[in-house]
Amino acid sequence: MTEIPKEEMLLKCPSTCAGCGSLLALRYILKAAGKDTVLVIPACCNSVIQGVYPYMLHTVPVYNIAFAAAAACASGMSEAFRAVGKKTNVIVYAGDGGTADIGIQALSGALERGEDFLYICYDNEAYGNTGMQRSGATPLGAITTTTPNGKTVNKKDLDRIIEAHNLPYQATACASYPADIYNKVKKALSIPGPKFIHILAPCPPGWRTPSEKTVEIGKMAVKSGIWVLWEKEYDKFTISAPSRAAMKKPSPVADYLKAQGRFRKVDDATAAKIQAQVDKNLKKIAAEAAYSEENA
Amino acid sequence: MSDKLVMSTGNKAMAAAVKMVKPTVVAAYPITPQTEVIEAIAEYVGGGEMDARYIPVESEHSAMTACIGASITGIRVFTATSSHGLLYMHEMLHWAAGARLPIVMGQINRTLAPGWNIWAEHSDALSQRDTGWLQVYVSTVQEAYDATIMAFRIAEDNRVLLPVMINMDGFLLSHIMQPFEMTEPGDFVPQISLPHKIDVNDPKGYGAMSPSDIHFTFRHDMEKAMRASRTVIAETEAAFAKRFGRSYAPIEEYLCDDADVVIVAMGTLGKEAEVAADILRKEGVKAGVMRIRWLRPFPIDMKIEGKDLVVIDRDYSFGFGGVVAGEIQARYPQAKIASVIAGLGGQEVTYEDMATFVRTRKVGTEFWFGIPSEEQ
Ligand code: SF4
């Protein structure tokens, strides 16, 4: 069992919706990162969650920046710290819109340059802060305020895009598995260069699920295989324990879809299509892990 | 002080000045006609002549953002851009000024598309005048060098803490070779000390949501800093003159004391206008020149009583008029202005043309140079 510090890095009374997955994840990210850390946050739920000036939720400095700008800001900050000999962790905490959509150019640039910071995308699969519009990360079939009949195109495969940059450390995680998040953040921060962690963050109002079900819904995502936990350290690709267990006998994706109001317009044909995509993806991931093991 | 006389383009002189004041981080994206500035800096850094981190970002939006991220750690930063690059930065220009970060930027004035045009025009910078950046316009290679050095001292002064944009006419100055004295600034630009720099031992939120009253105070603070920058600019330019022997003022006046008519312009046009004034003087016309250097903060003591002004704008605010003419008229309602729109898209404007503007001026009207009068 991982020793997660008791000390809380987030103060009480955040202005999140009840049961927010992104805040749950952040709690463990900061425990792993420790005090010598600066958070860079672009426009997203977390720029609001932190509170209204002069109050603040975090016990580390937080630098708020424009929507498209997080990775570039972290680049400048990290370069400046290193130039004067500081080791300070620079962590971007950005939503899926700020990462997969408007922020992707700056992110791609920073990864290509090999900047030394950790970029974490908490993915609630929509623009939560503006009231749940579709983003590039919204999955097929999900209802949002701009896809009232369910999204007709697939979720952008952000991880494959990031992977193409060949960064030293990349992982996925889910808010429902805090120890996994904690370990991955710790490991990421021990590696120089760019690091990326993509965290699925269930979002009660967006996913139209009860607030108390956040952890359960996240686990259903992992158990069904629609969300797979893995990490890639240089060329070593490993499937993380919860997904390794789940992949032996994944639960039906239909259960995951049925548990959420946002998928209520998904018809049988679409559900079958989603299931087929999940199956295919799981095979791909298993093959990649096997290949990585063979060639270790 | 050890000055040496060298030949250089405006761009390279600016880069040399940047090297002298030793920023810790330079983040930049290339664009014509600014490229020479950042190439020279890349060479300095690559060759070990300059101990800085050079971040070759993927866009101007990121260039300004990387400068913001670096600057908030309390170090000195520089970037340079031009034209569409400046416009692409627009959002972040507000973030930089609003965060009170003393970023210094070389801005090589160039026309905006469509159609594509790489020549000099001031519309790029003037469309950014409300971002909270100080703006200075230079007219010679020497001035490009000197203004760059002074810009850091002004921006980083704790009474100011606002970013500064040094404007230089594309090609007309950026690529023109002139001799200049390469002054070693020594301790003229003191070490930066940013009072609000990020400190993990004293964690704060930067740019968090702020209620209206607090936001209002922040904005008022910016204006107070703008006003204070007038004093800081005056002090810095006086100190520079005392130490290095070259003096500048927010408005450079030429033969203005007894002038009946004054040409007002910025950048290279303002310098060229001095030749026009000489010609007009020979004809018995009491002409002078006011070259506006600092557009932000705007000069508050233009001595224009009893004089006609021929204001040459290398820019235009559509549906309104020449920007500089409009600014002067707004601040000095009594000003008698003949507005001339000239030099757009790099249109050639000679001192002879300027003398003609004066001879044929009609106060209270606007004249577009090169457009037939019946179409005006
Ligand atoms: S909208 Fe979703 S992600 Fe945003 S604060 Fe609410 S629960 Fe969290």
XYZ file of C-alpha atoms and ligand atoms in Angstrom:
680
model
C 0.000 0.000 0.000
C 1.377 3.374 -0.973
C 2.079 5.808 1.838
C 0.033 8.832 0.866
C 0.790 11.835 3.083
C -1.984 12.839 5.464
C -1.277 16.522 4.992
C -3.901 18.234 2.877
C -2.652 20.619 0.194
C -6.144 21.840 -0.593
C -7.989 23.873 1.998
C -11.645 23.307 2.773
C -14.699 24.617 0.926
C -13.811 24.493 -2.768
C -16.476 25.896 -5.059
C -16.908 22.702 -7.046
C -20.078 20.870 -7.777
C -20.589 18.106 -5.230
C -18.742 14.961 -6.220
C -16.334 16.614 -8.653
C -13.837 14.078 -9.974
C -11.282 16.668 -11.009
C -10.905 18.001 -7.485
C -10.596 14.520 -6.084
C -7.735 13.889 -8.483
C -6.073 17.205 -7.703
C -6.051 16.374 -4.013
C -3.735 13.426 -4.679
C -1.723 15.174 -7.343
C -0.722 17.852 -4.857
C 0.003 15.340 -2.121
C 2.393 13.661 -4.536
C 3.944 16.893 -5.769
C 4.575 18.536 -2.409
C 5.160 22.158 -1.545
C 7.871 23.042 -4.023
C 5.296 23.218 -6.796
C 3.543 25.799 -8.927
C 0.235 25.000 -10.584
C -0.518 26.552 -13.949
C -4.228 26.581 -14.683
C -5.862 27.778 -17.892
C -9.545 28.622 -18.182
C -11.451 25.571 -16.897
C -13.496 24.467 -13.894
C -10.363 24.514 -11.777
C -9.755 28.204 -12.369
C -13.087 28.777 -10.651
C -12.817 26.065 -8.026
C -9.780 27.800 -6.550
C -11.956 30.555 -5.137
C -12.437 34.268 -5.531
C -9.637 36.733 -4.806
C -8.297 37.255 -2.148
C -9.129 33.704 -1.019
C -7.523 30.576 -2.337
C -8.055 26.867 -2.054
C -4.491 25.756 -2.715
C -1.424 25.796 -0.533
C 0.910 26.103 -3.506
C 1.114 29.109 -5.847
C -1.409 28.992 -8.662
C -0.826 30.852 -11.897
C -3.974 31.356 -13.932
C -3.495 31.865 -17.633
C -5.525 32.144 -20.813
C -7.288 29.133 -22.283
C -4.843 28.355 -25.095
C -1.763 29.233 -23.118
C -1.082 26.756 -20.309
C 1.743 24.733 -21.850
C 3.548 27.839 -23.083
C 3.261 29.453 -19.677
C 4.645 26.328 -18.042
C 7.467 26.312 -20.594
C 8.547 29.830 -19.693
C 8.161 29.200 -15.995
C 10.070 25.945 -16.033
C 12.880 27.392 -18.168
C 13.164 30.355 -15.812
C 13.284 28.177 -12.690
C 15.917 25.908 -14.221
C 17.939 28.894 -15.422
C 18.327 30.091 -11.849
C 18.905 26.583 -10.505
C 15.490 25.885 -8.967
C 13.911 22.448 -9.062
C 10.353 23.675 -8.452
C 7.740 21.384 -10.022
C 5.690 23.095 -12.676
C 2.366 21.312 -13.148
C -0.315 22.289 -15.603
C -3.800 21.292 -14.528
C -6.078 21.750 -17.513
C -9.421 20.458 -18.676
C -10.018 18.494 -21.848
C -11.075 21.537 -23.865
C -7.950 23.442 -22.859
C -5.867 20.402 -23.771
C -7.395 18.515 -26.686
C -8.886 21.576 -28.391
C -7.749 25.156 -27.894
C -4.542 24.380 -26.009
C -3.196 21.621 -28.210
C -0.887 23.829 -30.264
C 0.984 25.163 -27.258
C 1.047 21.691 -25.732
C 2.437 20.110 -28.876
C 5.085 22.825 -29.124
C 6.176 22.372 -25.531
C 6.375 18.582 -25.881
C 8.384 18.867 -29.065
C 10.836 21.223 -27.370
C 11.241 18.824 -24.470
C 10.215 21.320 -21.796
C 10.581 20.113 -18.229
C 7.113 20.127 -16.687
C 4.168 17.856 -15.971
C 1.002 18.455 -17.924
C -2.106 16.900 -16.428
C -5.349 16.911 -18.325
C -8.383 16.155 -16.234
C -10.921 14.936 -18.696
C -14.566 15.414 -17.813
C -15.375 15.018 -21.497
C -17.024 18.397 -22.028
C -16.663 22.123 -21.347
C -17.799 21.935 -17.729
C -16.962 25.474 -16.740
C -19.213 27.018 -19.370
C -22.104 24.678 -18.700
C -21.378 21.443 -20.548
C -20.839 22.058 -24.225
C -19.193 19.386 -26.348
C -15.409 19.306 -26.603
C -13.101 17.249 -28.789
C -12.929 14.824 -25.868
C -16.679 14.281 -25.591
C -17.395 10.637 -26.398
C -19.648 9.346 -29.145
C -23.270 9.415 -28.122
C -22.940 11.821 -25.186
C -25.518 14.544 -24.798
C -24.120 17.990 -24.150
C -25.761 21.397 -24.507
C -24.323 21.647 -28.038
C -24.978 18.004 -28.925
C -28.542 17.699 -27.658
C -29.093 14.442 -29.514
C -25.785 12.913 -28.526
C -22.387 13.506 -30.138
C -22.235 11.970 -33.587
C -18.452 11.706 -33.838
C -15.816 9.960 -31.754
C -13.761 11.237 -28.864
C -10.444 12.610 -30.062
C -7.678 10.153 -29.239
C -5.579 12.622 -27.310
C -3.233 10.020 -25.901
C -2.124 8.857 -29.336
C -1.518 12.448 -30.355
C 0.588 13.044 -27.265
C 2.390 9.733 -27.738
C 3.534 10.835 -31.176
C 5.752 13.385 -29.432
C 7.828 10.616 -27.823
C 7.921 12.080 -24.382
C 9.769 10.365 -21.528
C 6.691 9.754 -19.422
C 3.027 9.436 -20.272
C 0.159 7.877 -18.373
C -3.565 7.682 -18.015
C -5.381 7.651 -14.697
C -8.853 7.977 -13.262
C -10.095 10.013 -10.328
C -11.525 6.852 -8.790
C -8.033 5.393 -8.243
C -6.159 7.871 -6.001
C -3.186 5.627 -5.200
C -2.581 5.109 -8.918
C -2.681 8.872 -9.469
C -0.359 9.469 -6.540
C 2.205 6.976 -7.793
C 2.090 8.197 -11.349
C 2.532 11.835 -10.371
C 5.447 10.905 -8.111
C 7.100 8.961 -10.877
C 6.442 11.623 -13.487
C 8.011 14.308 -11.336
C 11.144 12.226 -10.875
C 11.782 12.246 -14.620
C 13.264 15.267 -16.410
C 11.562 16.575 -19.553
C 7.929 16.708 -20.531
C 5.422 14.453 -18.798
C 1.746 13.980 -19.523
C -0.992 12.367 -17.458
C -4.537 12.089 -18.741
C -7.051 11.644 -15.932
C -10.656 10.666 -16.490
C -12.620 12.856 -14.094
C -16.291 11.965 -13.686
C -18.415 15.084 -13.513
C -21.871 14.695 -11.954
C -23.676 17.578 -13.702
C -22.053 16.853 -17.052
C -22.463 13.133 -16.934
C -25.869 13.427 -15.346
C -24.984 11.125 -12.506
C -25.655 11.415 -8.767
C -22.906 13.243 -6.864
C -22.186 10.308 -4.611
C -21.569 8.000 -7.580
C -18.408 9.680 -8.900
C -16.002 7.017 -7.684
C -18.292 4.218 -8.773
C -18.799 5.625 -12.279
C -15.068 6.090 -12.739
C -14.503 2.497 -11.714
C -17.165 1.366 -14.170
C -15.256 3.171 -16.935
C -12.099 1.269 -16.048
C -13.849 -2.046 -15.517
C -15.598 -1.858 -18.884
C -12.350 -0.947 -20.613
C -13.730 2.255 -22.122
C -10.984 3.894 -20.078
C -7.716 2.021 -19.674
C -5.089 2.836 -17.082
C -1.554 2.521 -18.360
C 1.787 4.232 -18.270
C 4.640 4.596 -20.646
C 8.062 5.327 -19.287
C 10.352 5.960 -22.220
C 9.598 2.856 -24.315
C 8.272 0.719 -21.495
C 4.504 0.434 -21.799
C 2.620 -1.150 -18.920
C -1.024 -1.594 -18.164
C -1.756 -0.471 -14.604
C -3.095 -2.940 -12.043
C -6.811 -1.979 -12.054
C -6.987 -2.255 -15.838
C -4.934 -5.441 -15.902
C -7.547 -6.971 -13.657
C -10.436 -5.494 -15.626
C -9.111 -6.632 -18.988
C -9.337 -10.278 -17.989
C -13.094 -10.005 -18.201
C -14.310 -6.509 -19.006
C -17.834 -5.633 -17.938
C -20.266 -4.604 -20.716
C -19.889 -1.001 -21.823
C -23.689 -0.811 -21.928
C -23.755 -0.836 -18.113
C -21.442 2.164 -18.040
C -23.567 3.976 -20.602
C -26.814 3.160 -18.822
C -25.536 4.542 -15.541
C -25.292 8.050 -17.017
C -27.987 10.432 -18.166
C -25.748 11.865 -20.853
C -25.914 8.584 -22.815
C -29.661 8.188 -22.614
C -30.133 8.837 -26.329
C -27.635 6.171 -27.347
C -29.482 3.585 -29.440
C -28.542 -0.073 -29.705
C -26.574 0.393 -32.907
C -24.448 3.155 -31.386
C -23.971 1.141 -28.196
C -22.749 -1.793 -30.291
C -20.408 0.504 -32.163
C -18.973 1.827 -28.902
C -18.543 -1.695 -27.579
C -16.733 -2.710 -30.780
C -14.396 0.262 -30.473
C -13.637 -0.628 -26.874
C -12.916 -4.246 -27.790
C -10.601 -3.204 -30.566
C -8.802 -0.729 -28.367
C -8.307 -3.257 -25.589
C -6.719 -5.673 -28.065
C -4.435 -2.951 -29.293
C -3.381 -2.018 -25.791
C -2.812 -5.639 -24.749
C -0.674 -6.174 -27.836
C 1.318 -3.046 -27.122
C 1.968 -4.137 -23.545
C 3.026 -7.596 -24.717
C 5.327 -6.116 -27.331
C 6.861 -3.796 -24.769
C 7.473 -6.675 -22.386
C 9.051 -8.844 -25.074
C 11.351 -6.082 -26.172
C 12.275 -4.818 -22.712
C 31.711 53.672 -20.295
C 33.405 52.308 -23.355
C 31.604 53.225 -26.533
C 32.526 51.818 -29.857
C 31.232 52.960 -33.190
C 29.822 50.113 -35.270
C 27.690 49.724 -38.369
C 24.497 47.830 -37.877
C 20.929 47.379 -38.916
C 18.223 48.459 -36.504
C 17.372 44.845 -35.802
C 20.921 43.872 -34.931
C 21.385 46.953 -32.800
C 18.295 45.984 -30.838
C 19.633 42.456 -30.379
C 22.973 43.855 -29.229
C 21.201 45.995 -26.645
C 19.290 42.955 -25.409
C 22.553 41.074 -24.995
C 23.930 43.960 -22.940
C 21.113 43.905 -20.396
C 21.301 40.124 -19.985
C 17.764 38.750 -19.877
C 17.485 35.238 -18.421
C 14.836 34.048 -20.863
C 14.087 34.974 -24.464
C 11.084 33.312 -26.106
C 10.346 34.160 -29.705
C 8.795 33.171 -32.990
C 10.158 34.452 -36.301
C 8.310 36.866 -38.554
C 9.508 39.227 -41.255
C 10.965 41.823 -40.703
C 11.713 40.955 -37.077
C 13.631 37.731 -37.813
C 17.064 39.335 -37.652
C 16.524 40.332 -34.029
C 15.836 36.830 -32.808
C 18.368 35.203 -35.124
C 21.050 37.442 -33.668
C 19.960 36.559 -30.140
C 19.894 32.843 -31.006
C 23.458 33.244 -32.291
C 24.574 34.990 -29.097
C 23.022 32.282 -26.947
C 24.234 29.455 -29.193
C 27.756 30.864 -29.270
C 27.902 31.307 -25.519
C 28.083 35.095 -25.727
C 24.798 35.435 -23.906
C 23.836 33.408 -20.859
C 20.102 33.071 -21.459
C 17.527 30.417 -22.181
C 16.231 30.796 -25.686
C 12.787 29.202 -26.130
C 11.959 28.730 -29.806
C 8.196 28.572 -29.363
C 5.611 27.418 -31.895
C 3.641 30.664 -32.121
C 3.591 34.285 -31.042
C 0.739 33.548 -28.668
C 3.099 31.131 -26.968
C 6.046 33.537 -27.216
C 4.233 36.093 -25.127
C 2.858 33.418 -22.809
C 6.279 31.871 -22.241
C 7.567 35.361 -21.415
C 4.721 35.728 -18.929
C 5.475 32.368 -17.304
C 9.169 33.195 -17.104
C 8.733 36.771 -15.950
C 6.514 35.901 -12.999
C 9.395 33.929 -11.502
C 11.147 37.272 -11.133
C 13.648 37.174 -13.959
C 14.263 39.452 -16.951
C 12.710 38.461 -20.283
C 12.641 39.685 -23.856
C 10.795 38.860 -27.042
C 10.323 40.438 -30.436
C 7.625 40.342 -33.057
C 5.921 42.203 -35.855
C 2.596 42.708 -37.558
C 0.484 39.538 -37.544
C 2.686 38.127 -34.821
C 1.764 41.034 -32.609
C -1.898 40.539 -33.402
C -1.654 36.855 -32.639
C -0.271 37.865 -29.232
C -3.081 40.283 -28.587
C -4.819 38.255 -25.912
C -1.589 37.687 -24.053
C -0.576 41.343 -24.264
C -3.482 42.013 -21.931
C -2.418 39.171 -19.656
C 1.135 40.512 -19.495
C 0.137 44.067 -18.645
C -2.659 42.982 -16.316
C -0.208 40.784 -14.410
C 2.116 43.809 -14.160
C 5.022 42.006 -15.758
C 7.936 44.106 -17.045
C 8.361 42.256 -20.318
C 10.307 44.102 -23.005
C 9.446 43.461 -26.636
C 10.935 44.631 -29.894
C 8.074 45.346 -32.282
C 8.999 45.845 -35.905
C 6.161 47.792 -37.477
C 4.660 46.153 -40.522
C 1.436 46.272 -42.500
C -1.429 43.876 -41.832
C -2.993 41.649 -44.495
C -4.930 41.318 -46.644
C -3.207 41.652 -49.104
C 0.103 40.385 -47.909
C 2.503 43.221 -47.411
C 5.708 43.173 -45.431
C 6.498 46.884 -45.476
C 6.253 49.481 -42.753
C 2.981 50.646 -41.248
C 1.995 51.472 -37.697
C -1.455 49.870 -37.681
C -0.123 46.746 -35.995
C 1.114 48.483 -32.860
C -1.570 51.146 -32.760
C -4.263 48.498 -32.712
C -2.677 47.331 -29.428
C -2.550 50.703 -27.753
C -5.197 49.894 -25.128
C -3.509 46.753 -23.841
C -1.646 48.517 -21.044
C 1.743 48.355 -22.744
C 4.063 51.338 -22.904
C 4.919 52.106 -26.505
C 7.961 53.944 -27.787
C 8.698 54.600 -31.482
C 12.300 54.962 -32.587
C 13.768 56.615 -35.668
C 17.447 55.692 -35.949
C 19.620 52.650 -35.308
C 21.204 54.460 -32.381
C 17.814 55.149 -30.920
C 16.743 51.535 -31.375
C 19.749 50.508 -29.330
C 19.382 53.166 -26.661
C 15.617 52.786 -26.299
C 15.973 49.042 -25.837
C 18.396 49.506 -22.977
C 16.212 52.143 -21.354
C 13.061 50.071 -21.864
C 14.238 47.437 -19.385
C 14.994 50.036 -16.717
C 11.634 51.717 -17.239
C 9.570 48.533 -17.328
C 11.268 47.038 -14.284
C 10.994 50.179 -12.158
C 8.701 49.338 -9.248
C 6.687 52.465 -9.922
C 5.875 51.131 -13.395
C 5.926 47.312 -13.656
C 4.273 47.394 -17.040
C 5.564 45.868 -20.265
C 7.261 48.014 -22.880
C 7.056 47.722 -26.647
C 9.858 49.291 -28.705
C 8.515 50.086 -32.154
C 10.798 50.292 -35.161
C 9.718 50.773 -38.798
C 10.064 47.546 -40.767
C 12.892 47.626 -43.360
C 13.092 51.437 -43.256
C 14.952 51.018 -40.005
C 15.025 47.328 -39.148
C 17.179 46.548 -42.176
C 18.958 49.850 -42.733
C 22.643 50.055 -41.847
C 23.681 53.071 -39.824
C 26.664 53.719 -37.612
C 25.926 53.758 -33.899
C 27.747 53.846 -30.605
C 27.520 50.524 -28.833
C 27.402 51.666 -25.260
C 28.003 49.257 -22.435
C 25.167 49.993 -20.027
C 27.067 48.642 -17.004
C 24.862 49.097 -13.951
C 22.542 51.527 -15.746
C 19.890 48.800 -15.751
C 19.788 47.529 -12.167
C 19.010 43.963 -11.201
C 15.359 43.141 -11.497
C 13.378 42.855 -8.283
C 9.785 41.873 -8.919
C 7.759 42.405 -5.740
C 5.058 39.928 -6.722
C 7.245 37.143 -8.064
C 6.117 33.574 -7.457
C 7.372 32.165 -4.186
C 6.555 28.606 -3.146
C 7.213 29.581 0.474
C 4.537 32.249 0.272
C 1.930 30.696 -2.014
C -0.488 33.046 -3.727
C -3.035 32.816 -6.483
C -2.241 34.874 -9.565
C -5.016 35.988 -11.835
C -7.773 34.262 -9.908
C -11.384 35.340 -10.230
C -11.684 38.815 -8.811
C -14.815 40.695 -7.818
C -15.702 43.902 -9.642
C -14.449 46.314 -7.011
C -11.070 44.617 -6.827
C -10.822 44.346 -10.583
C -11.613 48.025 -10.788
C -8.797 48.789 -8.359
C -6.370 46.673 -10.385
C -7.222 48.627 -13.507
C -6.882 51.921 -11.734
C -3.494 50.789 -10.445
C -2.436 50.167 -14.036
C -3.392 53.690 -14.979
C -1.536 55.043 -11.956
C 1.518 53.120 -13.140
C 1.091 54.562 -16.635
C 1.026 58.059 -15.175
C 4.018 57.312 -12.971
C 5.866 55.987 -15.983
C 5.996 59.548 -17.357
C 8.227 60.467 -14.437
C 10.249 57.276 -14.731
C 10.748 57.800 -18.465
C 11.888 61.377 -17.872
C 14.266 60.297 -15.106
C 15.631 57.412 -17.155
C 16.171 59.500 -20.266
C 17.837 62.233 -18.206
C 20.084 59.712 -16.467
C 20.924 58.154 -19.818
C 21.840 61.540 -21.278
C 24.007 62.362 -18.297
C 25.815 59.076 -18.388
C 26.080 58.355 -22.092
C 25.634 61.771 -23.674
C 22.639 61.004 -25.865
C 19.396 62.634 -24.901
C 15.816 61.796 -25.752
C 12.443 63.184 -24.802
C 8.886 61.824 -25.100
C 8.481 64.258 -27.987
C 11.580 65.147 -29.974
C 11.181 68.727 -31.111
C 12.991 70.222 -34.073
C 12.805 73.983 -34.734
C 9.510 74.188 -32.896
C 9.989 77.232 -30.665
C 9.068 79.872 -33.231
C 7.281 77.572 -35.684
C 3.934 78.466 -37.230
C 3.435 74.985 -38.581
C 4.661 71.723 -37.131
C 4.854 68.313 -38.760
C 3.897 65.618 -36.278
C 4.849 62.011 -37.011
C 6.317 58.905 -35.432
C 9.290 56.702 -36.284
C 11.335 57.258 -39.411
C 8.806 59.680 -40.887
C 9.311 61.894 -37.859
C 13.053 61.953 -38.471
C 12.723 62.517 -42.200
C 10.388 65.422 -41.503
C 13.342 67.383 -40.140
C 14.706 67.669 -43.686
C 11.316 68.897 -44.858
C 11.397 71.560 -42.135
C 14.843 72.704 -43.308
C 13.549 73.057 -46.883
C 10.470 74.944 -45.730
C 12.563 77.256 -43.560
C 14.623 78.173 -46.640
C 11.349 79.131 -48.330
C 10.520 81.349 -45.395
C 7.944 79.016 -43.901
C 8.454 78.754 -40.160
C 8.183 74.988 -39.947
C 9.149 72.586 -37.185
C 8.812 68.936 -36.310
C 7.440 67.082 -33.320
C 8.346 63.449 -33.406
C 6.219 61.580 -30.934
C 8.344 58.884 -29.303
C 6.167 57.684 -26.444
C 2.637 57.065 -27.613
C 1.809 55.304 -24.334
C 1.852 56.997 -21.984
C 0.638 59.763 -24.290
C 2.499 63.077 -24.002
C 0.617 65.537 -21.837
C 2.612 68.667 -22.573
C 2.626 69.218 -26.309
C 3.429 72.848 -26.951
C 1.088 73.486 -29.853
C -0.392 76.852 -28.903
C -0.868 79.007 -32.012
C 0.630 76.437 -34.380
C -0.877 74.515 -37.258
C -0.175 70.810 -37.011
C 0.335 68.604 -40.035
C -0.081 65.170 -38.498
C 1.156 62.312 -40.660
C -0.414 58.990 -39.775
C 1.135 55.776 -41.101
C -2.030 54.043 -39.892
C -5.779 54.464 -39.943
C -8.719 53.806 -37.669
C -11.525 53.009 -40.088
C -14.651 55.039 -39.597
C -12.725 57.502 -37.487
C -9.443 58.876 -38.838
C -5.695 58.841 -38.405
C -4.912 57.458 -34.978
C -2.252 59.950 -33.963
C -4.290 62.894 -35.248
C -7.264 61.601 -33.306
C -5.254 61.148 -30.130
C -3.885 64.683 -30.324
C -7.279 66.188 -31.066
C -8.826 64.284 -28.156
C -6.243 65.436 -25.659
C -5.837 68.951 -27.083
C -9.260 70.009 -28.379
C -7.864 73.379 -29.468
C -5.293 71.737 -31.769
C -5.473 72.921 -35.407
C -4.832 69.742 -37.292
C -4.374 68.976 -40.955
C -4.499 65.202 -41.020
C -2.427 63.362 -43.605
C -2.713 59.630 -44.129
C 0.494 58.467 -45.760
C 2.926 55.605 -45.920
C 0.406 52.787 -45.582
C 1.712 49.466 -46.853
C 5.167 50.994 -46.989
C 4.140 53.708 -49.469
C 7.147 55.910 -50.088
C 6.884 59.320 -48.445
C 9.848 61.626 -49.048
C 10.787 64.834 -47.271
C 9.721 66.652 -50.445
C 6.279 65.097 -50.083
C 6.153 66.203 -46.485
C 7.081 69.752 -47.420
C 4.197 69.659 -49.904
C 1.822 68.452 -47.174
C 2.747 71.577 -45.239
C 2.451 73.941 -48.176
C -0.957 72.615 -49.214
C -2.374 71.883 -45.766
C -6.014 72.491 -44.998
C -6.589 72.561 -41.264
C -9.613 70.540 -40.241
C -9.461 68.186 -43.191
C -8.061 64.758 -43.886
C -5.878 64.063 -46.903
C -4.907 60.630 -48.212
C -1.553 60.920 -49.937
C -1.579 59.300 -53.370
C -5.367 59.202 -53.760
C -6.650 61.696 -56.376
C -8.377 64.649 -54.723
C -11.736 63.961 -56.404
C -11.796 60.531 -54.765
C -10.982 61.782 -51.267
S -18.704 20.845 -13.861
Fe -17.825 18.843 -13.462
S -15.611 19.145 -13.529
Fe -16.575 21.163 -13.308
S -16.619 21.548 -11.113
Fe -18.569 20.606 -11.643
S -18.205 18.425 -11.321
Fe -16.215 19.366 -11.399
